[in-house]
Amino acid sequence: IAALADRAGPPGGGDRPAALVLAGLPGAGQAEFSTWEAELDARTTCPVHRGTLTEDPEVAHGSFAAPVPDDLLDAARAGTSALPHLILAGDRDPLTDQDATALLADKLPRARFGVVHGAHHDVLDDQQHRTVAAEIVTFLESLRAGLAPLLTVETSAW
């Protein structure tokens, strides 16, 4: 999606997004899972999401290990988009290359990279989904404010 967003037309155009939320960017290479349980473990610890993935006949077991084509990864990691980006990754995600993701966030002119503690690959549907949703809402609200922070923590004991 990131690789295609800038091709969708001029900024503010009807088909072009105003910003991007990217979660669990894939790393290079192919992941291998010996069982469906191992594949689920890489994705999420949320029992509801695990149940949904397991019970949905449209979810192909083993498809999660399919590699992303190199040309698509290269385009996504080029870091040339001027769109604001919120990039999220779980710190227990075995599929996301954290260093490459941080490098992408550094290259982009308007990006925020958040690491979700205790989360696996599906950060939007892991146990911390409410925290992730709050971060996305904060990002969307800041877009309306010209990407200005809406809250600054002045002091904290934690």
mmCIF file of C-alpha atoms in Angstrom:
data_model
loop_
_atom_site.group_PDB
_atom_site.id
_atom_site.type_symbol
_atom_site.label_atom_id
_atom_site.label_comp_id
_atom_site.label_asym_id
_atom_site.label_seq_id
_atom_site.Cartn_x
_atom_site.Cartn_y
_atom_site.Cartn_z
ATOM 1 C CA ILE A 1 0.000 0.000 0.000
ATOM 2 C CA ALA A 2 2.798 2.409 0.892
ATOM 3 C CA ALA A 3 4.502 1.659 -2.404
ATOM 4 C CA LEU A 4 1.325 2.439 -4.349
ATOM 5 C CA ALA A 5 -0.024 5.428 -2.385
ATOM 6 C CA ASP A 6 1.960 8.086 -4.205
ATOM 7 C CA ARG A 7 0.875 6.683 -7.565
ATOM 8 C CA ALA A 8 -2.808 7.277 -6.768
ATOM 9 C CA GLY A 9 -2.875 10.860 -7.980
ATOM 10 C CA PRO A 10 -2.073 14.344 -6.744
ATOM 11 C CA PRO A 11 -2.189 15.157 -3.013
ATOM 12 C CA GLY A 12 -5.733 15.844 -1.940
ATOM 13 C CA GLY A 13 -7.065 14.030 -4.984
ATOM 14 C CA GLY A 14 -10.094 11.821 -4.601
ATOM 15 C CA ASP A 15 -8.209 8.533 -4.844
ATOM 16 C CA ARG A 16 -5.098 9.482 -2.896
ATOM 17 C CA PRO A 17 -4.958 8.908 0.861
ATOM 18 C CA ALA A 18 -4.156 11.800 3.193
ATOM 19 C CA ALA A 19 -1.926 9.585 5.350
ATOM 20 C CA LEU A 20 -0.924 5.969 5.906
ATOM 21 C CA VAL A 21 -1.041 3.646 8.888
ATOM 22 C CA LEU A 22 1.321 0.724 8.326
ATOM 23 C CA ALA A 23 1.404 -2.136 10.801
ATOM 24 C CA GLY A 24 3.646 -5.182 10.870
ATOM 25 C CA LEU A 25 5.706 -4.462 7.777
ATOM 26 C CA PRO A 26 7.175 -7.692 6.430
ATOM 27 C CA GLY A 27 10.873 -8.357 6.459
ATOM 28 C CA ALA A 28 12.866 -9.817 3.619
ATOM 29 C CA GLY A 29 12.941 -13.566 3.286
ATOM 30 C CA GLN A 30 10.433 -16.225 4.072
ATOM 31 C CA ALA A 31 9.180 -17.287 7.477
ATOM 32 C CA GLU A 32 8.621 -20.957 8.103
ATOM 33 C CA PHE A 33 6.098 -22.401 10.513
ATOM 34 C CA SER A 34 5.908 -26.100 11.257
ATOM 35 C CA THR A 35 2.329 -25.989 12.559
ATOM 36 C CA TRP A 36 -0.763 -23.803 12.508
ATOM 37 C CA GLU A 37 -0.171 -23.070 16.219
ATOM 38 C CA ALA A 38 3.327 -21.775 15.421
ATOM 39 C CA GLU A 39 1.882 -19.544 12.700
ATOM 40 C CA LEU A 40 -0.727 -18.213 15.127
ATOM 41 C CA ASP A 41 1.977 -17.601 17.748
ATOM 42 C CA ALA A 42 3.840 -15.384 15.287
ATOM 43 C CA ARG A 43 0.693 -13.398 14.596
ATOM 44 C CA THR A 44 -1.061 -12.844 17.907
ATOM 45 C CA THR A 45 -1.652 -13.909 21.486
ATOM 46 C CA CYS A 46 -5.236 -12.611 21.506
ATOM 47 C CA PRO A 47 -7.538 -15.612 21.981
ATOM 48 C CA VAL A 48 -10.404 -13.957 20.086
ATOM 49 C CA HIS A 49 -8.250 -13.145 17.047
ATOM 50 C CA ARG A 50 -6.667 -16.613 17.115
ATOM 51 C CA GLY A 51 -10.150 -18.144 17.139
ATOM 52 C CA THR A 52 -11.289 -15.949 14.271
ATOM 53 C CA LEU A 53 -8.266 -16.894 12.160
ATOM 54 C CA THR A 54 -8.708 -20.580 12.958
ATOM 55 C CA GLU A 55 -12.452 -20.714 12.276
ATOM 56 C CA ASP A 56 -12.509 -18.569 9.116
ATOM 57 C CA PRO A 57 -12.523 -20.902 6.080
ATOM 58 C CA GLU A 58 -11.093 -18.073 3.941
ATOM 59 C CA VAL A 59 -7.842 -18.017 5.959
ATOM 60 C CA ALA A 60 -5.413 -20.395 4.274
ATOM 61 C CA HIS A 61 -3.199 -22.067 6.833
ATOM 62 C CA GLY A 62 0.430 -21.649 5.803
ATOM 63 C CA SER A 63 -0.167 -18.589 3.605
ATOM 64 C CA PHE A 64 1.327 -16.295 6.233
ATOM 65 C CA ALA A 65 4.795 -17.624 5.387
ATOM 66 C CA ALA A 66 4.607 -16.551 1.734
ATOM 67 C CA PRO A 67 7.359 -14.025 0.982
ATOM 68 C CA VAL A 68 6.558 -10.513 -0.185
ATOM 69 C CA PRO A 69 8.043 -9.883 -3.649
ATOM 70 C CA ASP A 70 11.394 -8.059 -3.454
ATOM 71 C CA ASP A 71 10.332 -5.301 -5.863
ATOM 72 C CA LEU A 72 7.338 -4.459 -3.672
ATOM 73 C CA LEU A 73 9.495 -4.438 -0.519
ATOM 74 C CA ASP A 74 12.056 -2.213 -2.251
ATOM 75 C CA ALA A 75 9.364 0.243 -3.358
ATOM 76 C CA ALA A 76 7.833 0.338 0.117
ATOM 77 C CA ARG A 77 11.222 0.917 1.747
ATOM 78 C CA ALA A 78 12.329 3.625 -0.680
ATOM 79 C CA GLY A 79 11.133 6.201 1.832
ATOM 80 C CA THR A 80 10.160 8.813 -0.727
ATOM 81 C CA SER A 81 6.493 9.367 0.113
ATOM 82 C CA ALA A 82 5.591 12.794 1.460
ATOM 83 C CA LEU A 83 2.430 11.422 3.054
ATOM 84 C CA PRO A 84 2.340 11.322 6.854
ATOM 85 C CA HIS A 85 2.947 7.769 8.095
ATOM 86 C CA LEU A 86 2.173 6.067 11.366
ATOM 87 C CA ILE A 87 4.240 2.884 11.386
ATOM 88 C CA LEU A 88 3.602 0.273 14.069
ATOM 89 C CA ALA A 89 5.351 -2.971 14.954
ATOM 90 C CA GLY A 90 5.202 -5.425 17.812
ATOM 91 C CA ASP A 91 8.401 -5.962 19.765
ATOM 92 C CA ARG A 92 7.736 -9.729 19.672
ATOM 93 C CA ASP A 93 7.023 -9.803 15.942
ATOM 94 C CA PRO A 94 9.249 -12.457 14.355
ATOM 95 C CA LEU A 95 8.444 -11.268 10.821
ATOM 96 C CA THR A 96 9.070 -7.532 10.902
ATOM 97 C CA ASP A 97 12.641 -6.339 10.493
ATOM 98 C CA GLN A 98 12.692 -3.711 13.269
ATOM 99 C CA ASP A 99 15.942 -2.126 12.050
ATOM 100 C CA ALA A 100 14.694 -1.791 8.464
ATOM 101 C CA THR A 101 11.385 -0.393 9.723
ATOM 102 C CA ALA A 102 13.136 2.171 11.925
ATOM 103 C CA LEU A 103 15.354 3.125 8.976
ATOM 104 C CA LEU A 104 12.265 3.613 6.802
ATOM 105 C CA ALA A 105 10.698 5.861 9.448
ATOM 106 C CA ASP A 106 13.918 7.894 9.600
ATOM 107 C CA LYS A 107 13.974 8.291 5.798
ATOM 108 C CA LEU A 108 10.375 9.420 5.480
ATOM 109 C CA PRO A 109 9.896 13.177 5.866
ATOM 110 C CA ARG A 110 6.772 12.788 8.040
ATOM 111 C CA ALA A 111 6.707 9.520 9.949
ATOM 112 C CA ARG A 112 6.144 8.265 13.454
ATOM 113 C CA PHE A 113 7.338 4.750 14.363
ATOM 114 C CA GLY A 114 5.786 3.106 17.399
ATOM 115 C CA VAL A 115 6.809 -0.223 18.901
ATOM 116 C CA VAL A 116 4.011 -2.021 20.739
ATOM 117 C CA HIS A 117 5.414 -3.812 23.766
ATOM 118 C CA GLY A 118 4.430 -7.459 24.056
ATOM 119 C CA ALA A 119 2.733 -7.466 20.651
ATOM 120 C CA HIS A 120 3.293 -9.903 17.828
ATOM 121 C CA HIS A 121 2.848 -9.353 14.070
ATOM 122 C CA ASP A 122 -0.869 -8.482 14.052
ATOM 123 C CA VAL A 123 -0.534 -5.399 16.283
ATOM 124 C CA LEU A 124 -4.007 -4.219 15.298
ATOM 125 C CA ASP A 125 -5.512 -7.461 16.603
ATOM 126 C CA ASP A 126 -3.203 -8.472 19.431
ATOM 127 C CA GLN A 127 -3.893 -8.117 23.145
ATOM 128 C CA GLN A 128 -2.822 -4.448 23.055
ATOM 129 C CA HIS A 129 -5.368 -3.531 20.365
ATOM 130 C CA ARG A 130 -6.946 -0.766 22.476
ATOM 131 C CA THR A 131 -3.577 0.942 22.924
ATOM 132 C CA VAL A 132 -2.923 0.629 19.187
ATOM 133 C CA ALA A 133 -6.384 2.031 18.410
ATOM 134 C CA ALA A 134 -5.727 4.978 20.729
ATOM 135 C CA GLU A 135 -2.428 5.694 18.940
ATOM 136 C CA ILE A 136 -4.186 5.603 15.570
ATOM 137 C CA VAL A 137 -6.897 7.983 16.807
ATOM 138 C CA THR A 138 -4.200 10.317 18.164
ATOM 139 C CA PHE A 139 -2.457 10.205 14.770
ATOM 140 C CA LEU A 140 -5.696 10.992 12.920
ATOM 141 C CA GLU A 141 -6.502 13.870 15.271
ATOM 142 C CA SER A 142 -3.000 15.271 14.835
ATOM 143 C CA LEU A 143 -3.498 15.218 11.044
ATOM 144 C CA ARG A 144 -6.335 17.689 11.490
ATOM 145 C CA ALA A 145 -4.007 19.852 13.578
ATOM 146 C CA GLY A 146 -1.274 19.892 10.936
ATOM 147 C CA LEU A 147 0.640 17.075 12.665
ATOM 148 C CA ALA A 148 1.075 19.173 15.785
ATOM 149 C CA PRO A 149 1.113 17.194 19.035
ATOM 150 C CA LEU A 150 -2.208 17.413 20.837
ATOM 151 C CA LEU A 151 -0.812 16.269 24.171
ATOM 152 C CA THR A 152 2.571 16.662 25.785
ATOM 153 C CA VAL A 153 3.391 14.778 28.965
ATOM 154 C CA GLU A 154 5.073 17.310 31.235
ATOM 155 C CA THR A 155 5.888 14.911 34.047
ATOM 156 C CA SER A 156 5.303 11.255 34.767
ATOM 157 C CA ALA A 157 6.211 8.796 37.502
ATOM 158 C CA TRP A 158 5.934 5.871 35.036
#
